[in-house]
Coordinates of C-alpha atoms in Angstrom, one line a residue:
M1 CA 78.1 28.6 -21.2
E2 CA 75.0 30.3 -22.5
I3 CA 73.3 29.2 -25.8
K4 CA 71.4 31.8 -27.8
L5 CA 69.4 31.4 -31.0
E6 CA 68.8 34.6 -33.0
Y7 CA 66.2 34.9 -35.7
T8 CA 66.5 37.8 -38.2
R9 CA 63.9 39.2 -40.5
K10 CA 63.5 42.3 -42.6
R11 CA 61.4 45.1 -41.1
S12 CA 59.5 45.4 -44.4
E13 CA 58.2 41.8 -44.0
F14 CA 56.5 42.6 -40.7
G15 CA 52.7 43.1 -41.0
R16 CA 52.8 42.5 -44.8
P17 CA 49.1 42.1 -46.0
C18 CA 48.0 38.8 -47.5
T19 CA 47.0 38.8 -51.2
F20 CA 44.5 36.1 -52.3
S21 CA 43.6 35.3 -55.9
D22 CA 41.6 32.7 -57.9
L23 CA 43.8 30.1 -59.6
P24 CA 42.6 27.1 -61.7
G25 CA 43.1 23.6 -60.4
E26 CA 46.3 21.7 -61.3
V27 CA 47.4 18.1 -61.0
T28 CA 50.6 17.8 -58.9
V29 CA 51.1 14.0 -59.1
D30 CA 49.6 11.4 -61.5
I31 CA 50.4 7.7 -60.9
P32 CA 49.1 5.4 -63.6
P33 CA 48.0 1.8 -62.8
D34 CA 50.5 -1.0 -63.1
P35 CA 49.1 -3.7 -65.5
S36 CA 51.4 -6.4 -63.9
L37 CA 49.5 -6.1 -60.6
A38 CA 46.1 -6.8 -62.2
A39 CA 46.7 -10.6 -62.3
E40 CA 47.2 -10.7 -58.6
F41 CA 43.8 -9.1 -57.8
I42 CA 41.2 -11.6 -56.3
P43 CA 37.6 -10.5 -56.7
Q44 CA 35.4 -11.4 -53.7
D45 CA 31.6 -11.7 -53.6
P46 CA 29.6 -9.8 -51.0
V47 CA 29.7 -11.4 -47.6
S48 CA 26.4 -12.9 -46.6
D49 CA 27.4 -15.3 -43.8
V50 CA 28.2 -13.2 -40.8
S51 CA 28.8 -15.1 -37.5
V52 CA 28.0 -13.1 -34.4
S53 CA 29.0 -14.4 -31.0
P54 CA 26.5 -13.8 -28.2
A55 CA 27.9 -11.6 -25.5
Q56 CA 26.5 -9.5 -22.6
V57 CA 27.8 -6.7 -20.5
N58 CA 26.7 -6.1 -16.9
T59 CA 27.5 -2.6 -15.8
E60 CA 28.8 -2.0 -12.3
R61 CA 26.3 -0.7 -9.7
V62 CA 26.9 2.9 -8.8
E63 CA 26.8 3.3 -5.1
V64 CA 25.8 6.7 -3.9
T65 CA 26.4 7.9 -0.4
S66 CA 24.4 10.7 1.3
Q67 CA 26.4 13.3 3.2
G68 CA 25.3 16.3 5.0
V69 CA 26.7 19.5 6.6
N70 CA 25.8 20.6 10.0
H71 CA 25.4 24.4 10.1
V72 CA 25.9 26.1 13.5
E73 CA 25.6 29.6 14.6
G74 CA 28.7 31.7 13.6
G75 CA 29.9 35.1 12.5
W76 CA 30.6 36.3 16.0
P77 CA 33.7 38.6 16.8
K78 CA 36.7 36.9 18.3
H79 CA 36.1 38.4 21.7
I80 CA 32.5 36.9 21.9
D81 CA 32.0 33.3 23.0
P82 CA 28.9 32.0 21.3
R83 CA 28.3 29.5 24.1
N84 CA 28.0 32.3 26.6
S85 CA 24.5 33.6 26.5
D86 CA 25.3 36.8 28.5
M87 CA 28.0 37.9 26.1
T88 CA 25.9 37.2 23.0
T89 CA 22.9 39.1 24.5
R90 CA 25.0 42.2 25.4
F91 CA 26.5 42.2 21.9
R92 CA 23.0 42.0 20.3
E93 CA 21.8 44.9 22.4
E94 CA 24.8 47.0 21.3
V95 CA 24.2 46.2 17.6
E96 CA 20.5 47.0 17.9
R97 CA 21.2 50.4 19.4
D98 CA 23.4 51.3 16.4
E99 CA 21.8 53.9 14.0
I100 CA 23.0 52.0 10.9
Y101 CA 21.3 48.9 12.1
T102 CA 18.0 50.8 12.7
R103 CA 18.1 52.4 9.2
S104 CA 18.9 49.1 7.5
I105 CA 16.0 47.4 9.2
L106 CA 13.6 50.2 8.4
H107 CA 14.7 50.1 4.7
L108 CA 14.4 46.4 4.4
G109 CA 11.1 46.4 6.2
T110 CA 9.6 48.7 3.6
L111 CA 10.7 46.4 0.8
M112 CA 9.4 43.4 2.6
E113 CA 6.0 45.1 3.3
R114 CA 5.7 45.9 -0.4
C115 CA 6.3 42.3 -1.4
I116 CA 3.8 41.0 1.2
R117 CA 1.1 43.4 0.0
Q118 CA 1.8 42.4 -3.6
N119 CA 1.4 38.7 -2.8
N120 CA -1.9 39.4 -0.9
A121 CA -3.2 41.4 -3.9
I122 CA -2.6 38.7 -6.6
N123 CA -3.0 34.9 -6.2
I124 CA -0.4 33.6 -8.6
Y125 CA -1.5 30.0 -8.0
E126 CA -5.1 30.5 -9.0
E127 CA -6.4 28.1 -11.6
Y128 CA -8.7 29.8 -14.2
F129 CA -9.2 26.8 -16.5
G130 CA -9.5 23.9 -14.1
E131 CA -12.8 22.6 -15.7
D132 CA -11.4 22.7 -19.2
E133 CA -8.4 20.6 -18.0
E134 CA -10.8 17.9 -16.7
Q135 CA -12.6 17.7 -20.0
E136 CA -9.3 16.9 -21.8
E137 CA -8.6 13.3 -22.9
E138 CA -7.4 11.1 -20.1
E139 CA -4.0 9.5 -20.3
I140 CA -3.6 5.8 -20.8
P141 CA -3.4 3.9 -17.5
S142 CA 0.3 3.0 -16.9
A143 CA 2.9 2.5 -14.2
K144 CA 6.7 2.7 -14.1
T145 CA 9.4 1.4 -11.7
I146 CA 11.2 4.2 -10.0
S147 CA 13.3 2.3 -7.5
V148 CA 14.1 -1.3 -6.3
L149 CA 15.1 -2.2 -2.7
R150 CA 16.8 -5.6 -2.4
D151 CA 17.4 -7.6 0.7
P152 CA 21.1 -7.2 1.4
N153 CA 21.4 -10.7 2.8
E154 CA 22.5 -13.6 0.7
V155 CA 19.7 -15.9 2.1
R156 CA 16.6 -14.4 0.7
R157 CA 13.4 -13.9 2.8
M158 CA 9.9 -12.6 2.1
A159 CA 9.1 -8.9 2.4
T160 CA 6.0 -9.6 4.5
H161 CA 4.9 -6.1 5.4
L162 CA 5.6 -2.4 4.4
S163 CA 5.1 0.8 6.4
W164 CA 5.7 4.3 5.1
H165 CA 7.1 7.1 7.3
P166 CA 4.3 9.4 8.3
D167 CA 6.3 12.5 7.5
A168 CA 6.1 12.9 3.7
C169 CA 6.8 9.2 3.2
K170 CA 10.6 9.8 2.9
E171 CA 11.4 6.4 4.5
L172 CA 10.0 2.9 4.2
A173 CA 10.1 0.2 6.9
V174 CA 10.2 -3.3 5.5
A175 CA 9.7 -6.5 7.6
Y176 CA 11.6 -9.5 6.3
C177 CA 10.6 -13.0 7.4
S178 CA 10.4 -16.5 6.0
L179 CA 6.8 -17.9 6.4
D180 CA 7.6 -21.3 4.7
F181 CA 6.8 -24.3 6.9
Q182 CA 9.7 -25.5 8.9
D183 CA 12.3 -23.2 7.2
K184 CA 15.3 -23.8 9.5
R185 CA 18.2 -22.3 7.4
S186 CA 20.9 -21.6 9.9
D187 CA 22.5 -18.8 8.0
M188 CA 19.2 -16.8 7.6
S189 CA 19.2 -13.3 9.1
F190 CA 16.6 -12.1 11.5
D191 CA 17.0 -8.3 10.8
S192 CA 14.6 -6.0 9.2
Y193 CA 15.4 -2.6 7.7
I194 CA 14.4 1.0 7.2
W195 CA 15.2 2.3 3.8
D196 CA 15.7 5.9 2.7
L197 CA 14.3 6.5 -0.8
G198 CA 17.3 8.8 -1.6
N199 CA 19.7 5.9 -1.1
P200 CA 18.2 2.6 -2.3
Y201 CA 21.5 0.7 -2.3
K202 CA 22.0 0.5 1.5
P203 CA 19.5 0.5 4.4
E204 CA 19.3 3.6 6.4
L205 CA 18.8 1.7 9.7
T206 CA 19.0 -2.0 10.6
L207 CA 16.4 -3.2 13.1
L208 CA 18.1 -6.0 15.2
L209 CA 15.9 -8.8 16.4
S210 CA 16.1 -12.2 18.1
S211 CA 13.2 -13.5 16.0
P212 CA 12.1 -12.3 12.5
A213 CA 9.6 -9.5 12.3
V214 CA 6.4 -10.4 10.4
T215 CA 4.9 -6.9 10.5
L216 CA 6.1 -3.3 11.3
E217 CA 4.2 -0.1 11.8
Y218 CA 5.3 3.5 12.3
N219 CA 3.6 5.5 15.1
P220 CA 1.6 8.3 13.4
K221 CA 1.9 10.5 16.5
D222 CA 5.6 9.9 17.4
W223 CA 7.4 9.2 14.1
H224 CA 10.5 7.8 15.9
H225 CA 8.7 4.9 17.4
V226 CA 8.3 1.7 15.3
L227 CA 6.2 -1.2 16.4
G228 CA 6.9 -4.8 15.4
G229 CA 5.3 -8.2 15.7
C230 CA 7.6 -11.2 15.7
Y231 CA 7.4 -14.7 14.4
N232 CA 7.8 -16.1 17.9
G233 CA 4.7 -14.1 19.1
Q234 CA 6.6 -11.3 20.9
I235 CA 5.8 -7.5 20.5
V236 CA 8.8 -5.2 20.2
Y237 CA 9.3 -1.5 19.5
W238 CA 12.2 0.7 18.5
D239 CA 13.2 4.3 18.9
T240 CA 15.0 5.2 15.7
R241 CA 16.9 8.0 17.5
K242 CA 18.6 5.4 19.6
G243 CA 19.6 3.1 16.8
G244 CA 18.5 -0.4 15.7
L245 CA 18.4 -2.1 19.2
T246 CA 14.9 -2.7 20.6
V247 CA 13.8 -0.5 23.5
E248 CA 11.6 -3.1 25.1
V249 CA 10.3 -6.6 24.3
T250 CA 7.2 -8.4 25.7
P251 CA 8.0 -11.5 27.8
M252 CA 7.4 -14.9 26.2
E253 CA 4.9 -16.1 28.9
F254 CA 2.6 -13.1 28.2
S255 CA 3.1 -12.9 24.4
H256 CA 1.3 -14.6 21.6
R257 CA 1.8 -18.3 21.0
D258 CA 1.9 -18.0 17.2
P259 CA 3.4 -15.5 14.7
V260 CA 1.9 -11.9 15.0
Y261 CA 0.4 -11.0 11.6
G262 CA -1.0 -7.6 12.6
V263 CA -0.2 -4.7 14.8
S264 CA -1.6 -1.3 15.0
W265 CA -1.3 1.9 17.0
L266 CA -4.3 3.3 18.9
P267 CA -5.2 7.0 19.0
S268 CA -4.5 7.9 22.7
R269 CA -3.4 11.0 24.6
T270 CA 0.0 9.6 25.2
G271 CA 0.5 7.9 21.8
T272 CA 1.8 4.8 23.4
E273 CA -1.1 2.3 23.2
C274 CA -1.3 -0.4 20.6
F275 CA -2.8 -3.9 19.9
S276 CA -1.8 -7.0 18.1
A277 CA -3.5 -10.1 16.5
S278 CA -2.0 -13.5 15.9
T279 CA -3.0 -16.9 14.5
D280 CA -3.2 -18.2 18.1
G281 CA -6.8 -16.7 18.2
Q282 CA -6.0 -13.8 20.5
V283 CA -6.1 -10.0 20.2
L284 CA -3.9 -8.3 22.9
W285 CA -3.7 -4.7 23.9
W286 CA -0.4 -3.1 25.0
D287 CA 1.2 0.0 26.3
I288 CA 4.8 0.5 25.2
R289 CA 5.6 2.2 28.5
K290 CA 4.9 -1.2 30.2
L291 CA 5.2 -4.2 28.0
S292 CA 5.5 -6.7 30.9
Q293 CA 1.9 -7.9 30.3
P294 CA -1.0 -6.9 28.1
S295 CA -3.6 -4.5 29.3
D296 CA -6.6 -6.3 27.7
R297 CA -7.3 -9.5 25.9
L298 CA -9.9 -10.8 23.4
V299 CA -10.4 -14.4 22.3
L300 CA -11.7 -14.7 18.7
D301 CA -14.3 -17.3 19.5
I302 CA -17.3 -16.7 17.2
T303 CA -19.4 -19.0 19.3
R304 CA -19.1 -16.3 22.0
E305 CA -18.1 -18.8 24.7
D306 CA -14.7 -17.1 25.2
Q307 CA -12.8 -20.4 24.8
L308 CA -9.3 -20.4 23.3
K309 CA -9.8 -23.9 21.8
N310 CA -12.6 -22.6 19.6
A311 CA -10.8 -19.4 18.5
L312 CA -10.1 -18.6 14.9
G313 CA -6.6 -17.7 13.9
A314 CA -6.1 -14.0 12.9
I315 CA -4.0 -13.6 9.8
S316 CA -4.8 -9.9 8.9
L317 CA -5.8 -6.9 11.0
D318 CA -7.2 -3.4 10.1
F319 CA -7.8 -0.4 12.3
S320 CA -9.1 3.0 11.0
L321 CA -9.2 6.3 12.8
S322 CA -12.6 7.0 11.4
M323 CA -14.0 4.3 13.7
P324 CA -11.7 4.3 16.8
T325 CA -13.7 1.7 18.7
K326 CA -14.0 -0.9 16.0
F327 CA -11.5 -3.0 14.1
L328 CA -11.6 -5.9 11.6
V329 CA -9.8 -9.2 11.8
G330 CA -9.3 -11.6 8.9
T331 CA -9.0 -15.3 9.9
E332 CA -7.4 -18.4 8.5
Q333 CA -10.8 -20.0 8.1
G334 CA -12.1 -17.5 5.7
S335 CA -14.3 -15.4 8.1
I336 CA -14.1 -11.7 8.8
I337 CA -14.8 -10.6 12.4
N338 CA -16.0 -7.1 13.1
C339 CA -15.0 -6.4 16.7
N340 CA -16.0 -3.6 19.1
R341 CA -13.6 -2.9 22.0
D342 CA -16.1 -0.7 23.9
A343 CA -18.4 -3.7 24.6
K344 CA -18.7 -4.7 28.2
T345 CA -18.2 -8.4 28.0
P346 CA -15.9 -10.4 25.7
P347 CA -18.7 -12.1 23.8
E348 CA -20.2 -8.7 23.0
K349 CA -16.9 -7.5 21.6
I350 CA -17.4 -9.8 18.6
A351 CA -20.1 -7.7 16.9
N352 CA -20.5 -9.4 13.5
V353 CA -19.0 -12.3 11.5
F354 CA -18.9 -12.1 7.7
R355 CA -18.4 -15.3 5.7
G356 CA -17.6 -15.6 2.0
H357 CA -14.0 -16.6 1.4
I358 CA -13.0 -20.3 0.9
G359 CA -9.4 -19.9 2.1
A360 CA -7.6 -17.5 4.5
V361 CA -8.3 -13.8 4.4
Y362 CA -4.9 -12.4 3.7
A363 CA -5.9 -8.7 3.8
V364 CA -8.8 -6.7 5.1
A365 CA -9.0 -2.9 4.9
R366 CA -11.7 -0.4 5.7
S367 CA -12.5 2.3 3.1
P368 CA -10.9 5.7 3.9
F369 CA -13.9 7.5 2.5
Y370 CA -16.8 5.3 3.7
P371 CA -16.2 3.7 7.1
K372 CA -19.0 1.1 6.8
V373 CA -17.5 -0.3 3.6
F374 CA -14.4 -2.6 3.7
L375 CA -12.3 -4.7 1.4
S376 CA -11.2 -8.3 1.9
V377 CA -8.7 -10.3 -0.2
G378 CA -8.6 -14.1 0.0
D379 CA -8.5 -17.3 -2.1
W380 CA -9.0 -16.1 -5.7
T381 CA -11.2 -13.0 -5.3
A382 CA -11.3 -9.6 -3.7
R383 CA -14.7 -8.7 -2.1
I384 CA -16.3 -5.4 -0.9
W385 CA -18.6 -5.6 2.1
S386 CA -21.0 -3.3 3.9
E387 CA -21.5 -3.4 7.6
E388 CA -25.2 -2.5 7.2
I389 CA -25.9 -5.9 5.7
L390 CA -25.2 -8.5 8.3
D391 CA -24.7 -12.2 7.8
S392 CA -24.8 -11.9 4.0
S393 CA -22.5 -12.2 1.1
S394 CA -20.4 -9.3 -0.2
I395 CA -22.0 -6.5 -2.2
M396 CA -19.3 -6.5 -4.9
E397 CA -16.5 -8.8 -5.9
T398 CA -13.9 -9.3 -8.6
K399 CA -13.7 -12.2 -11.0
C400 CA -12.0 -15.4 -9.9
H401 CA -8.3 -15.4 -10.8
V402 CA -6.2 -18.4 -11.7
P403 CA -3.4 -17.5 -9.2
Y404 CA -4.0 -16.7 -5.5
L405 CA -4.5 -13.2 -4.3
L406 CA -2.1 -12.5 -1.4
D407 CA -2.7 -8.8 -0.5
G408 CA -4.9 -5.8 -1.2
C409 CA -5.5 -2.2 -0.2
W410 CA -7.6 0.9 -1.0
S411 CA -6.3 3.9 -2.8
P412 CA -6.0 6.8 -0.2
V413 CA -7.1 9.4 -2.7
K414 CA -9.8 7.8 -5.0
P415 CA -12.8 6.1 -3.3
A416 CA -13.5 3.4 -5.9
V417 CA -9.8 2.4 -6.7
F418 CA -8.1 -0.5 -4.9
F419 CA -5.0 -2.7 -5.5
T420 CA -4.6 -6.4 -5.4
A421 CA -1.4 -8.5 -5.5
R422 CA -1.3 -12.0 -7.2
S423 CA 0.9 -15.0 -6.6
D424 CA 2.2 -14.8 -10.2
G425 CA 3.9 -11.4 -9.5
T426 CA 1.1 -9.3 -11.1
L427 CA -0.2 -6.1 -9.6
D428 CA -3.9 -5.3 -10.5
V429 CA -5.4 -1.8 -10.2
W430 CA -9.2 -1.8 -10.1
D431 CA -11.5 1.1 -10.6
F432 CA -15.1 0.0 -10.0
L433 CA -16.5 3.2 -11.4
F434 CA -15.2 2.3 -14.9
H435 CA -14.6 -1.4 -15.0
Q436 CA -16.0 -4.1 -12.7
K437 CA -15.2 -7.3 -14.7
N438 CA -11.5 -6.6 -15.4
P439 CA -8.8 -4.5 -13.8
S440 CA -8.1 -1.1 -15.3
L441 CA -4.3 -1.9 -15.2
S442 CA -2.4 -5.2 -14.8
L443 CA 1.3 -4.9 -14.4
K444 CA 3.8 -7.8 -14.2
V445 CA 6.1 -6.6 -11.4
S446 CA 8.1 -9.8 -10.7
N447 CA 8.3 -13.5 -11.5
E448 CA 8.0 -14.1 -7.8
P449 CA 4.7 -13.9 -5.8
L450 CA 3.8 -10.5 -4.4
F451 CA 3.3 -10.7 -0.7
S452 CA 2.7 -7.1 0.5
L453 CA 1.4 -3.8 -0.8
C454 CA 1.4 -0.3 0.7
P455 CA 0.7 3.0 -1.2
Q456 CA 1.8 6.4 -0.1
D457 CA -0.6 9.0 1.3
N458 CA -0.8 10.8 -2.1
G459 CA -1.6 7.5 -3.9
R460 CA 1.1 8.2 -6.5
I461 CA 3.7 5.6 -5.4
I462 CA 3.0 2.1 -4.3
G463 CA 5.4 -0.4 -2.8
C464 CA 5.3 -4.1 -3.7
G465 CA 7.1 -6.7 -1.7
T466 CA 8.0 -10.1 -3.2
K467 CA 8.8 -13.6 -1.9
Q468 CA 12.5 -13.0 -2.5
G469 CA 12.6 -9.8 -0.4
T470 CA 12.7 -7.4 -3.3
V471 CA 10.6 -4.2 -2.8
T472 CA 9.6 -2.5 -6.1
L473 CA 8.4 1.1 -5.9
L474 CA 6.0 1.9 -8.7
E475 CA 4.7 5.3 -9.8
I476 CA 1.2 5.0 -11.3
S477 CA -0.3 7.4 -13.8
S478 CA -2.2 10.5 -12.6
G479 CA -5.6 9.1 -13.5
F480 CA -5.4 6.7 -10.6
C481 CA -4.3 9.3 -8.0
T482 CA -6.3 12.4 -9.0
L483 CA -9.8 12.9 -7.5
R484 CA -12.2 14.0 -10.2
K485 CA -15.4 16.1 -9.9
N486 CA -18.4 14.2 -8.3
E487 CA -16.3 11.0 -7.9
K488 CA -17.1 10.7 -4.2
S489 CA -20.9 11.0 -4.8
L490 CA -20.8 8.5 -7.7
A491 CA -18.9 5.9 -5.7
S492 CA -21.2 6.4 -2.7
T493 CA -24.3 6.0 -5.0
M494 CA -22.7 2.8 -6.4
F495 CA -22.1 1.2 -3.0
E496 CA -25.6 2.1 -1.8
R497 CA -27.2 0.7 -4.9
E498 CA -25.3 -2.6 -4.6
A499 CA -26.1 -2.7 -0.9
R500 CA -29.9 -2.3 -1.6
R501 CA -29.6 -5.0 -4.3
E502 CA -28.0 -7.4 -2.0
K503 CA -30.5 -6.7 0.7
A504 CA -33.4 -7.3 -1.7
L505 CA -31.8 -10.6 -2.8
L506 CA -31.3 -11.6 0.8
D507 CA -35.0 -10.9 1.7
K508 CA -36.1 -12.9 -1.4
Q509 CA -33.9 -15.8 -0.3
R510 CA -35.4 -15.8 3.2
E511 CA -38.9 -15.7 1.8
L512 CA -38.1 -18.8 -0.4
Q513 CA -36.6 -20.6 2.6
V514 CA -39.8 -19.9 4.7
R515 CA -42.0 -21.1 1.8
E516 CA -39.9 -24.3 1.5
Q517 CA -40.2 -24.9 5.2
L518 CA -44.0 -24.5 5.1
L519 CA -44.3 -26.9 2.2
A520 CA -42.0 -29.4 4.0
Q521 CA -44.3 -29.2 7.1
A522 CA -47.4 -29.7 5.1
K523 CA -45.9 -32.7 3.3
G524 CA -44.8 -34.1 6.6
Q525 CA -48.4 -33.9 8.0
E526 CA -49.7 -35.7 4.9
E527 CA -47.2 -38.5 5.4
K528 CA -48.2 -38.9 9.0
E529 CA -51.9 -39.9 8.0
D530 CA -53.0 -43.6 7.8
P531 CA -53.0 -44.9 4.2
Q532 CA -56.2 -46.9 4.7
E533 CA -58.1 -43.9 5.9
V534 CA -56.9 -42.0 2.8
F535 CA -58.0 -44.8 0.6
K536 CA -61.5 -45.0 2.1
Q537 CA -61.9 -41.3 1.8
T538 CA -60.8 -41.3 -1.8
R539 CA -63.2 -44.3 -2.6
T540 CA -66.1 -42.6 -1.0
E541 CA -65.5 -39.3 -2.9
F542 CA -65.1 -41.3 -6.2
F543 CA -68.5 -43.2 -5.8
S544 CA -70.3 -40.0 -4.7
I545 CA -69.2 -38.4 -7.9
I546 CA -70.4 -41.3 -10.0
K547 CA -73.8 -41.3 -8.3
A548 CA -74.2 -37.6 -8.8
E549 CA -73.4 -38.0 -12.5
K550 CA -76.0 -40.8 -12.9
R551 CA -78.6 -38.7 -11.2
R552 CA -77.9 -35.8 -13.5
R553 CA -78.3 -38.0 -16.6
G554 CA -81.5 -39.5 -15.3
D555 CA -83.0 -36.1 -14.8
A556 CA -81.9 -35.1 -18.3
E557 CA -83.6 -38.0 -19.9

């Protein structure tokens, strides 16, 4: 059964135009108040006591995954196998002999040639008002957090060292290790991680270890090789293309006896040579192609007797490509040793010793602009030294802080800017061209002590590692990472002036010491004379003066 509904309407009503007109307003409904309800109305005063319950909401973390698409060569006809080089070569030759292909290439080549000529004629990136921009007002020093990398393990460890990937700093290697005395937590992980800045929620690669890594370093020549120094004294290295398993590990009998606090790659033809320093007082040289035993050894004995029992423990290490034969070692005893590997004998390899810190030297770094100037961080101060002034105090230093300073480094783009990390979680940015008594910027990064610092090559982003394993990436203002006009010459003049001043003070001090020695010798000779002889000599001189005075008066009378 079919149901139908029919609607009928007159044809004259289709398309009828609407007519609008102005009409006065009219009241459609009027409801008067009911007097009987007025007695039930209860007036209320304005509410003044409002109780608010404290509450907080924690949003869920958004986890982002990175996915990629692998593009391969395609677009071939069905009868062509892309894996057969002979078939693809013959097909290319057939296409290239086609007249349509030739005309298309000639047409596109003309257009491309015109664009290239246009680009060569006009430099669209030329700056015409660069000097005027420098004269503008500088922005206020500031820094902001752009990312936070947290240790994925429940048992927190210290972020002891950071190392940026040499290729555009797209990855960051973080060494996690607990340096607390006799920390024997059974559930503590030994792994370290490589983080991708695009995905800060999950490590890009897990570096598996049998002992925690105290330090990690990327190979600047072969980016896939990562070198590590372990808490048990071993040296390991990874090839990131093969995963997180170590490629080779040094044997225990030929490794360091204490934790390895510093490793560095050496500029060699093969890019496989490196060296390490430890608190056992040794510096060992290695080749990752053969880690069965070290290729060379240096004992940090400043008495130059090459005795391991007299060696000073190395707690920081610095090597710069500007001086490929020299390196700096900061010790637990507060001394800084300048070593020269090209020396013939082990005692000659210890070139100079700089003393100035009361406690351990947690960081030492050579200036990237002036190779003979280096920075050291220890106890409560950061000091700047010059190799031209030997066996003297530093040429410049910061004020004494209340908390300890645990790390420091130079800015890679500005010659007078450096960073220091304090044990109260504060990052200080110093610019000695503008302020030498106080830092230009102090930023509270964490409530935990800052253990490690590492800036990117452009100086814009700096990583800060804390005691709880959190790595905070900070982006500092452009004033700290933009090289201004004549800044290099001004910084060089400042360091040279301070070096001359320190040298003059040193010469004056030596002069006073020589004078005091001469006075002490003269005084000692006087004390050696017989008191009776001195008394007789004084008595004779006294009476001779009296007789001469009587004779003078008699002649006058």
